[in-house]
PDB file of C-alpha atoms in Angstrom:
ATOM      1  CA  LEU A   1      -5.401  38.683   4.845  1.00 53.00           C
ATOM      2  CA  PRO A   2      -8.913  38.492   6.237  1.00 58.00           C
ATOM      3  CA  ASN A   3      -9.413  35.754   8.930  1.00 55.00           C
ATOM      4  CA  THR A   4     -12.028  34.019   6.675  1.00 57.00           C
ATOM      5  CA  VAL A   5      -9.567  33.798   3.825  1.00 59.00           C
ATOM      6  CA  ILE A   6      -6.912  32.234   6.105  1.00 57.00           C
ATOM      7  CA  ILE A   7      -9.294  29.584   7.288  1.00 58.00           C
ATOM      8  CA  ILE A   8     -11.539  28.887   4.216  1.00 59.00           C
ATOM      9  CA  HIS A   9      -8.920  28.916   1.456  1.00 59.00           C
ATOM     10  CA  PRO A  10      -7.177  25.663   2.449  1.00 62.00           C
ATOM     11  CA  SER A  11     -10.504  23.822   2.820  1.00 62.00           C
ATOM     12  CA  THR A  12     -11.782  24.898  -0.585  1.00 62.00           C
ATOM     13  CA  ASP A  13      -8.396  24.256  -2.190  1.00 69.00           C
ATOM     14  CA  PHE A  14      -8.464  20.616  -0.847  1.00 73.00           C
ATOM     15  CA  ILE A  15     -11.932  19.983  -2.173  1.00 77.00           C
ATOM     16  CA  TRP A  16     -11.023  21.546  -5.557  1.00 81.00           C
ATOM     17  CA  LEU A  17      -7.916  19.521  -6.168  1.00 86.00           C
ATOM     18  CA  HIS A  18      -9.246  16.121  -4.923  1.00 87.00           C
ATOM     19  CA  ASN A  19     -11.953  15.153  -7.348  1.00 86.00           C
ATOM     20  CA  GLU A  20     -12.321  12.965 -10.391  1.00 86.00           C
ATOM     21  CA  VAL A  21     -14.970  15.169 -12.152  1.00 86.00           C
ATOM     22  CA  VAL A  22     -12.880  18.174 -13.599  1.00 86.00           C
ATOM     23  CA  GLY A  23     -11.020  17.328 -16.726  1.00 86.00           C
ATOM     24  CA  HIS A  24      -8.697  19.282 -18.871  1.00 87.00           C
ATOM     25  CA  LEU A  25      -8.761  23.007 -18.276  1.00 87.00           C
ATOM     26  CA  GLY A  26      -6.732  24.138 -21.271  1.00 87.00           C
ATOM     27  CA  PRO A  27      -4.029  26.879 -20.878  1.00 87.00           C
ATOM     28  CA  LEU A  28      -4.804  27.183 -17.214  1.00 86.00           C
ATOM     29  CA  GLU A  29      -2.857  23.946 -16.549  1.00 87.00           C
ATOM     30  CA  TYR A  30       0.355  25.692 -17.629  1.00 86.00           C
ATOM     31  CA  LEU A  31      -0.040  28.010 -14.701  1.00 85.00           C
ATOM     32  CA  ILE A  32      -1.726  26.369 -11.694  1.00 87.00           C
ATOM     33  CA  ASN A  33      -2.417  22.955 -10.260  1.00 89.00           C
ATOM     34  CA  THR A  34      -5.632  21.483 -11.330  1.00 91.00           C
ATOM     35  CA  PRO A  35      -7.516  18.309 -10.339  1.00 92.00           C
ATOM     36  CA  ARG A  36      -6.455  16.544 -13.484  1.00 92.00           C
ATOM     37  CA  GLN A  37      -2.745  17.194 -12.681  1.00 93.00           C
ATOM     38  CA  HIS A  38      -3.155  16.351  -8.947  1.00 93.00           C
ATOM     39  CA  ARG A  39      -4.734  13.030  -9.674  1.00 94.00           C
ATOM     40  CA  VAL A  40      -1.395  11.969 -11.148  1.00 94.00           C
ATOM     41  CA  HIS A  41       0.348  12.999  -7.987  1.00 94.00           C
ATOM     42  CA  HIS A  42      -1.823  10.451  -5.967  1.00 92.00           C
ATOM     43  CA  GLY A  43      -1.610   7.620  -8.454  1.00 93.00           C
ATOM     44  CA  LYS A  44       0.436   4.541  -8.082  1.00 90.00           C
ATOM     45  CA  ASN A  45       0.721   3.646 -11.697  1.00 92.00           C
ATOM     46  CA  PRO A  46       4.349   3.564 -12.692  1.00 91.00           C
ATOM     47  CA  TYR A  47       4.088   6.691 -14.730  1.00 92.00           C
ATOM     48  CA  CYS A  48       2.566   8.690 -11.729  1.00 92.00           C
ATOM     49  CA  ILE A  49       5.219   7.934  -9.202  1.00 89.00           C
ATOM     50  CA  ASP A  50       7.093  10.935  -7.969  1.00 88.00           C
ATOM     51  CA  LYS A  51       5.174  13.426 -10.274  1.00 91.00           C
ATOM     52  CA  ASN A  52       3.350  16.728  -9.938  1.00 93.00           C
ATOM     53  CA  TYR A  53       4.490  17.857  -6.519  1.00 90.00           C
ATOM     54  CA  GLY A  54       3.227  21.433  -7.063  1.00 88.00           C
ATOM     55  CA  ALA A  55       0.591  22.641  -4.676  1.00 83.00           C
ATOM     56  CA  LEU A  56      -0.388  25.857  -6.443  1.00 84.00           C
ATOM     57  CA  LEU A  57       1.964  26.369  -9.329  1.00 87.00           C
ATOM     58  CA  MET A  58       3.076  23.668 -11.757  1.00 89.00           C
ATOM     59  CA  ILE A  59       6.165  25.547 -13.105  1.00 89.00           C
ATOM     60  CA  TRP A  60       8.406  23.990 -10.537  1.00 90.00           C
ATOM     61  CA  ASP A  61       7.548  20.438 -11.665  1.00 91.00           C
ATOM     62  CA  ARG A  62       8.186  21.528 -15.377  1.00 90.00           C
ATOM     63  CA  ILE A  63      11.513  22.983 -14.394  1.00 90.00           C
ATOM     64  CA  PHE A  64      12.776  19.974 -12.224  1.00 86.00           C
ATOM     65  CA  GLY A  65      11.415  17.204 -14.512  1.00 86.00           C
ATOM     66  CA  THR A  66       8.600  15.966 -12.351  1.00 89.00           C
ATOM     67  CA  TYR A  67       5.760  17.097 -14.455  1.00 93.00           C
ATOM     68  CA  GLN A  68       3.443  14.519 -15.956  1.00 93.00           C
ATOM     69  CA  VAL A  69       0.117  14.751 -17.748  1.00 93.00           C
ATOM     70  CA  GLU A  70      -2.671  12.400 -17.030  1.00 93.00           C
ATOM     71  CA  LEU A  71      -2.797   9.615 -19.645  1.00 92.00           C
ATOM     72  CA  GLU A  72      -6.385   9.187 -20.962  1.00 88.00           C
ATOM     73  CA  GLU A  73      -5.761   5.587 -22.041  1.00 89.00           C
ATOM     74  CA  GLU A  74      -4.625   4.420 -18.527  1.00 90.00           C
ATOM     75  CA  LYS A  75      -6.943   4.658 -15.531  1.00 90.00           C
ATOM     76  CA  ILE A  76      -5.191   6.078 -12.427  1.00 92.00           C
ATOM     77  CA  VAL A  77      -5.348   3.907  -9.319  1.00 91.00           C
ATOM     78  CA  PHE A  78      -4.919   5.933  -6.223  1.00 90.00           C
ATOM     79  CA  GLY A  79      -2.648   4.761  -3.489  1.00 86.00           C
ATOM     80  CA  THR A  80       0.971   4.011  -2.649  1.00 84.00           C
ATOM     81  CA  VAL A  81       3.410   1.406  -3.926  1.00 84.00           C
ATOM     82  CA  SER A  82       4.503   0.401  -0.477  1.00 81.00           C
ATOM     83  CA  PRO A  83       1.923  -0.916   1.965  1.00 79.00           C
ATOM     84  CA  THR A  84      -0.231   1.732   3.655  1.00 79.00           C
ATOM     85  CA  PRO A  85       0.023   1.810   7.500  1.00 83.00           C
ATOM     86  CA  LYS A  86      -3.070   0.255   9.014  1.00 88.00           C
ATOM     87  CA  THR A  87      -3.972   3.198  11.043  1.00 90.00           C
ATOM     88  CA  PHE A  88      -6.034   6.512  10.985  1.00 91.00           C
ATOM     89  CA  ASP A  89      -3.337   8.257  13.069  1.00 90.00           C
ATOM     90  CA  MET A  90      -2.577  11.362  11.143  1.00 87.00           C
ATOM     91  CA  ILE A  91       1.016  11.692  12.651  1.00 87.00           C
ATOM     92  CA  THR A  92       1.858   8.174  11.355  1.00 88.00           C
ATOM     93  CA  LEU A  93       0.297   8.646   7.985  1.00 87.00           C
ATOM     94  CA  MET A  94       2.002  12.046   7.379  1.00 86.00           C
ATOM     95  CA  PHE A  95       5.370  11.528   8.945  1.00 87.00           C
ATOM     96  CA  GLY A  96       5.890   7.698   9.129  1.00 86.00           C
ATOM     97  CA  TYR A  97       7.879   7.700   5.785  1.00 86.00           C
ATOM     98  CA  TYR A  98      10.563   9.870   7.346  1.00 89.00           C
ATOM     99  CA  LYS A  99      11.497   6.863   9.502  1.00 88.00           C
ATOM    100  CA  ASN A 100      12.634   5.233   6.138  1.00 87.00           C
ATOM    101  CA  VAL A 101      14.460   8.376   5.115  1.00 91.00           C
ATOM    102  CA  TRP A 102      16.239   8.382   8.399  1.00 92.00           C
ATOM    103  CA  GLU A 103      17.269   4.713   7.917  1.00 91.00           C
ATOM    104  CA  ARG A 104      18.637   5.405   4.538  1.00 90.00           C
ATOM    105  CA  PHE A 105      20.438   8.502   5.763  1.00 93.00           C
ATOM    106  CA  LYS A 106      22.023   6.513   8.662  1.00 92.00           C
ATOM    107  CA  ASN A 107      23.138   3.667   6.493  1.00 91.00           C
ATOM    108  CA  GLY A 108      24.421   5.916   3.579  1.00 89.00           C
ATOM    109  CA  ASN A 109      28.125   5.822   2.764  1.00 91.00           C
ATOM    110  CA  GLY A 110      29.681   9.186   2.651  1.00 91.00           C
ATOM    111  CA  PHE A 111      28.311  12.665   2.409  1.00 93.00           C
ATOM    112  CA  ASN A 112      26.829  12.347  -1.031  1.00 93.00           C
ATOM    113  CA  GLU A 113      24.640   9.227  -0.327  1.00 92.00           C
ATOM    114  CA  LYS A 114      23.471  10.797   2.906  1.00 93.00           C
ATOM    115  CA  MET A 115      22.319  13.843   1.095  1.00 94.00           C
ATOM    116  CA  ALA A 116      20.716  11.765  -1.634  1.00 92.00           C
ATOM    117  CA  ALA A 117      18.728   9.854   1.016  1.00 91.00           C
ATOM    118  CA  LEU A 118      17.361  13.302   2.117  1.00 91.00           C
ATOM    119  CA  PHE A 119      16.671  14.892  -1.242  1.00 89.00           C
ATOM    120  CA  TYR A 120      16.259  12.224  -3.787  1.00 88.00           C
ATOM    121  CA  GLY A 121      13.047  10.341  -4.487  1.00 83.00           C
ATOM    122  CA  PRO A 122      11.754   7.334  -2.483  1.00 82.00           C
ATOM    123  CA  GLY A 123      12.745   4.925  -5.222  1.00 83.00           C
ATOM    124  CA  TRP A 124      16.371   6.024  -5.122  1.00 86.00           C
ATOM    125  CA  SER A 125      19.153   3.815  -3.756  1.00 86.00           C
ATOM    126  CA  PRO A 126      22.981   3.956  -4.543  1.00 87.00           C
ATOM    127  CA  GLY A 127      23.691   3.527  -8.182  1.00 87.00           C
ATOM    128  CA  LYS A 128      20.170   4.486  -9.343  1.00 88.00           C
ATOM    129  CA  PRO A 129      18.768   7.722 -10.850  1.00 87.00           C
ATOM    130  CA  ARG A 130      17.535  10.473  -8.649  1.00 83.00           C
ATOM    131  CA  LEU A 131      13.804   9.146  -8.815  1.00 80.00           C
ATOM    132  CA  GLY A 132      14.799   5.449  -8.998  1.00 84.00           C
ATOM    133  CA  LEU A 133      14.075   3.051 -11.861  1.00 85.00           C
ATOM    134  CA  ILE A 134      10.568   3.076 -13.257  1.00 83.00           C
ATOM    135  CA  GLU A 135      10.762  -0.534 -14.339  1.00 85.00           C
ATOM    136  CA  GLU A 136      11.096  -1.585 -10.662  1.00 85.00           C
ATOM    137  CA  ILE A 137       7.658  -0.058  -9.885  1.00 86.00           C
ATOM    138  CA  PRO A 138       5.030  -2.910 -10.031  1.00 86.00           C
ATOM    139  CA  GLU A 139       2.277  -2.525 -12.703  1.00 87.00           C
ATOM    140  CA  VAL A 140      -1.132  -1.840 -11.490  1.00 87.00           C
ATOM    141  CA  ASP A 141      -3.323  -5.027 -11.329  1.00 83.00           C
ATOM    142  CA  TYR A 142      -6.879  -3.697 -12.037  1.00 82.00           C
ATOM    143  CA  LYS A 143      -8.428  -7.017 -11.093  1.00 81.00           C
ATOM    144  CA  ALA A 144      -6.857  -7.431  -7.734  1.00 79.00           C
ATOM    145  CA  PRO A 145      -8.997  -6.643  -4.764  1.00 79.00           C
ATOM    146  CA  ARG A 146      -7.923  -3.356  -2.993  1.00 78.00           C
ATOM    147  CA  TYR A 147      -7.323  -3.637   0.703  1.00 78.00           C
ATOM    148  CA  ILE A 148      -9.138  -0.998   2.636  1.00 81.00           C
ATOM    149  CA  TYR A 149      -8.446  -0.498   6.299  1.00 86.00           C
ATOM    150  CA  THR A 150     -11.969  -0.444   8.002  1.00 87.00           C
ATOM    151  CA  PRO A 151     -11.852  -1.445  11.656  1.00 89.00           C
ATOM    152  CA  TYR A 152     -15.128  -1.694  13.598  1.00 89.00           C
ATOM    153  CA  VAL A 153     -16.010   1.559  15.116  1.00 89.00           C
ATOM    154  CA  ALA A 154     -18.756   1.703  17.755  1.00 89.00           C
ATOM    155  CA  VAL A 155     -21.773   3.902  16.984  1.00 92.00           C
ATOM    156  CA  TRP A 156     -21.102   6.084  20.054  1.00 91.00           C
ATOM    157  CA  LYS A 157     -17.613   6.962  18.764  1.00 91.00           C
ATOM    158  CA  LYS A 158     -18.959   8.019  15.290  1.00 91.00           C
ATOM    159  CA  ALA A 159     -21.637  10.121  16.971  1.00 93.00           C
ATOM    160  CA  TYR A 160     -19.070  11.732  19.301  1.00 92.00           C
ATOM    161  CA  ILE A 161     -16.599  12.433  16.360  1.00 91.00           C
ATOM    162  CA  LEU A 162     -19.481  13.941  14.308  1.00 92.00           C
ATOM    163  CA  PHE A 163     -20.571  16.149  17.185  1.00 94.00           C
ATOM    164  CA  HIS A 164     -17.015  17.221  18.092  1.00 92.00           C
ATOM    165  CA  SER A 165     -16.274  17.964  14.337  1.00 88.00           C
ATOM    166  CA  LEU A 166     -19.329  20.236  14.186  1.00 90.00           C
ATOM    167  CA  VAL A 167     -18.365  22.020  17.388  1.00 90.00           C
ATOM    168  CA  VAL A 168     -14.919  22.688  16.126  1.00 85.00           C
ATOM    169  CA  LEU A 169     -16.159  23.752  12.746  1.00 80.00           C
ATOM    170  CA  ILE A 170     -18.780  26.112  14.082  1.00 82.00           C
ATOM    171  CA  GLY A 171     -16.374  27.460  16.706  1.00 80.00           C
ATOM    172  CA  PHE A 172     -13.648  28.302  14.158  1.00 76.00           C
ATOM    173  CA  TYR A 173     -16.255  30.065  11.897  1.00 74.00           C
ATOM    174  CA  MET A 174     -17.512  32.124  14.842  1.00 75.00           C
ATOM    175  CA  ILE A 175     -13.858  33.016  15.823  1.00 73.00           C
ATOM    176  CA  VAL A 176     -12.700  34.073  12.282  1.00 67.00           C
ATOM    177  CA  ASP A 177     -15.840  36.334  11.923  1.00 66.00           C
ATOM    178  CA  HIS A 178     -15.607  37.983  15.330  1.00 67.00           C
ATOM    179  CA  PRO A 179     -14.810  41.652  14.890  1.00 68.00           C
ATOM    180  CA  LEU A 180     -12.581  41.818  17.994  1.00 68.00           C
ATOM    181  CA  ILE A 181     -10.425  38.828  17.152  1.00 67.00           C
ATOM    182  CA  LYS A 182      -7.350  39.368  14.971  1.00 71.00           C
ATOM    183  CA  PHE A 183      -5.064  36.477  14.048  1.00 66.00           C
ATOM    184  CA  ASP A 184      -1.460  36.705  14.715  1.00 72.00           C
ATOM    185  CA  PRO A 185       1.281  34.115  14.296  1.00 77.00           C
ATOM    186  CA  TRP A 186       0.815  32.824  17.862  1.00 80.00           C
ATOM    187  CA  LYS A 187      -2.993  32.381  17.600  1.00 75.00           C
ATOM    188  CA  ILE A 188      -2.527  30.627  14.144  1.00 75.00           C
ATOM    189  CA  THR A 189       0.071  28.302  15.694  1.00 82.00           C
ATOM    190  CA  PHE A 190      -2.238  27.493  18.688  1.00 83.00           C
ATOM    191  CA  CYS A 191      -5.134  26.748  16.300  1.00 80.00           C
ATOM    192  CA  MET A 192      -2.962  24.471  14.166  1.00 82.00           C
ATOM    193  CA  PHE A 193      -1.762  22.494  17.245  1.00 87.00           C
ATOM    194  CA  TYR A 194      -5.346  22.280  18.509  1.00 86.00           C
ATOM    195  CA  LEU A 195      -6.575  20.924  15.231  1.00 85.00           C
ATOM    196  CA  LEU A 196      -3.711  18.451  15.175  1.00 87.00           C
ATOM    197  CA  LEU A 197      -4.666  17.236  18.660  1.00 90.00           C
ATOM    198  CA  VAL A 198      -8.346  16.876  17.636  1.00 90.00           C
ATOM    199  CA  ILE A 199      -7.623  15.016  14.501  1.00 89.00           C
ATOM    200  CA  THR A 200      -5.074  12.743  16.250  1.00 91.00           C
ATOM    201  CA  SER A 201      -7.638  11.964  18.852  1.00 91.00           C
ATOM    202  CA  PHE A 202     -10.233  11.047  16.151  1.00 91.00           C
ATOM    203  CA  GLY A 203      -7.723   8.688  14.620  1.00 91.00           C
ATOM    204  CA  ALA A 204      -7.037   6.986  17.980  1.00 91.00           C
ATOM    205  CA  LEU A 205     -10.916   6.431  18.259  1.00 91.00           C
ATOM    206  CA  PHE A 206     -11.106   5.040  14.848  1.00 91.00           C
ATOM    207  CA  ASP A 207      -8.251   2.681  15.552  1.00 91.00           C
ATOM    208  CA  ASN A 208      -9.846   1.649  18.829  1.00 89.00           C
ATOM    209  CA  ARG A 209      -6.763   2.651  20.872  1.00 85.00           C
ATOM    210  CA  PHE A 210      -9.130   3.818  23.544  1.00 74.00           C
ATOM    211  CA  VAL A 211     -11.776   2.155  25.589  1.00 61.00           C
ATOM    212  CA  GLN A 212     -14.147  -0.002  23.385  1.00 53.00           C
TER     213      GLN A 212
END
């Protein structure tokens, strides 16, 4: 694949899926993931939990019973059922849940329960279905205020993060368009780890874990 496709496709795909503007796309929704289907994935309404995992194709959700259409009569509230960690640290936000998985695995009785802790849904516990019981998921309270984690961030930090982001963005576009640079697995891995370091550093700045 051309370098530009490798870099640009994930970005456009992210923007394409995460919007509330695009509605029903007809037969296309039988084939690929669309914003309408992906909104369900991010909802914390009971009918949205553990649904629409597909990143590109929706056939796997249909096969394994996790497909769910968006209900027009019920507005989706985005978020998680469990409290969201009060941090901008990407590592914590992306992998923090696996601590719960490890605890369930460690406390499981026998091989079957340990495997279920790894491969069943977050709502599962011994004696419950694979995805847990939907009646145990709290109903959405549309009137309740939604907590938003917004710590104070100094102006100089915001300016630095904006400047650094622009440098990284422009730098990557210059690299992918350079005729003498060809991506290989090692270079792609290096770029991924560098981006991880950058984003983690940004999270630390937003969390005020460095000097004020």
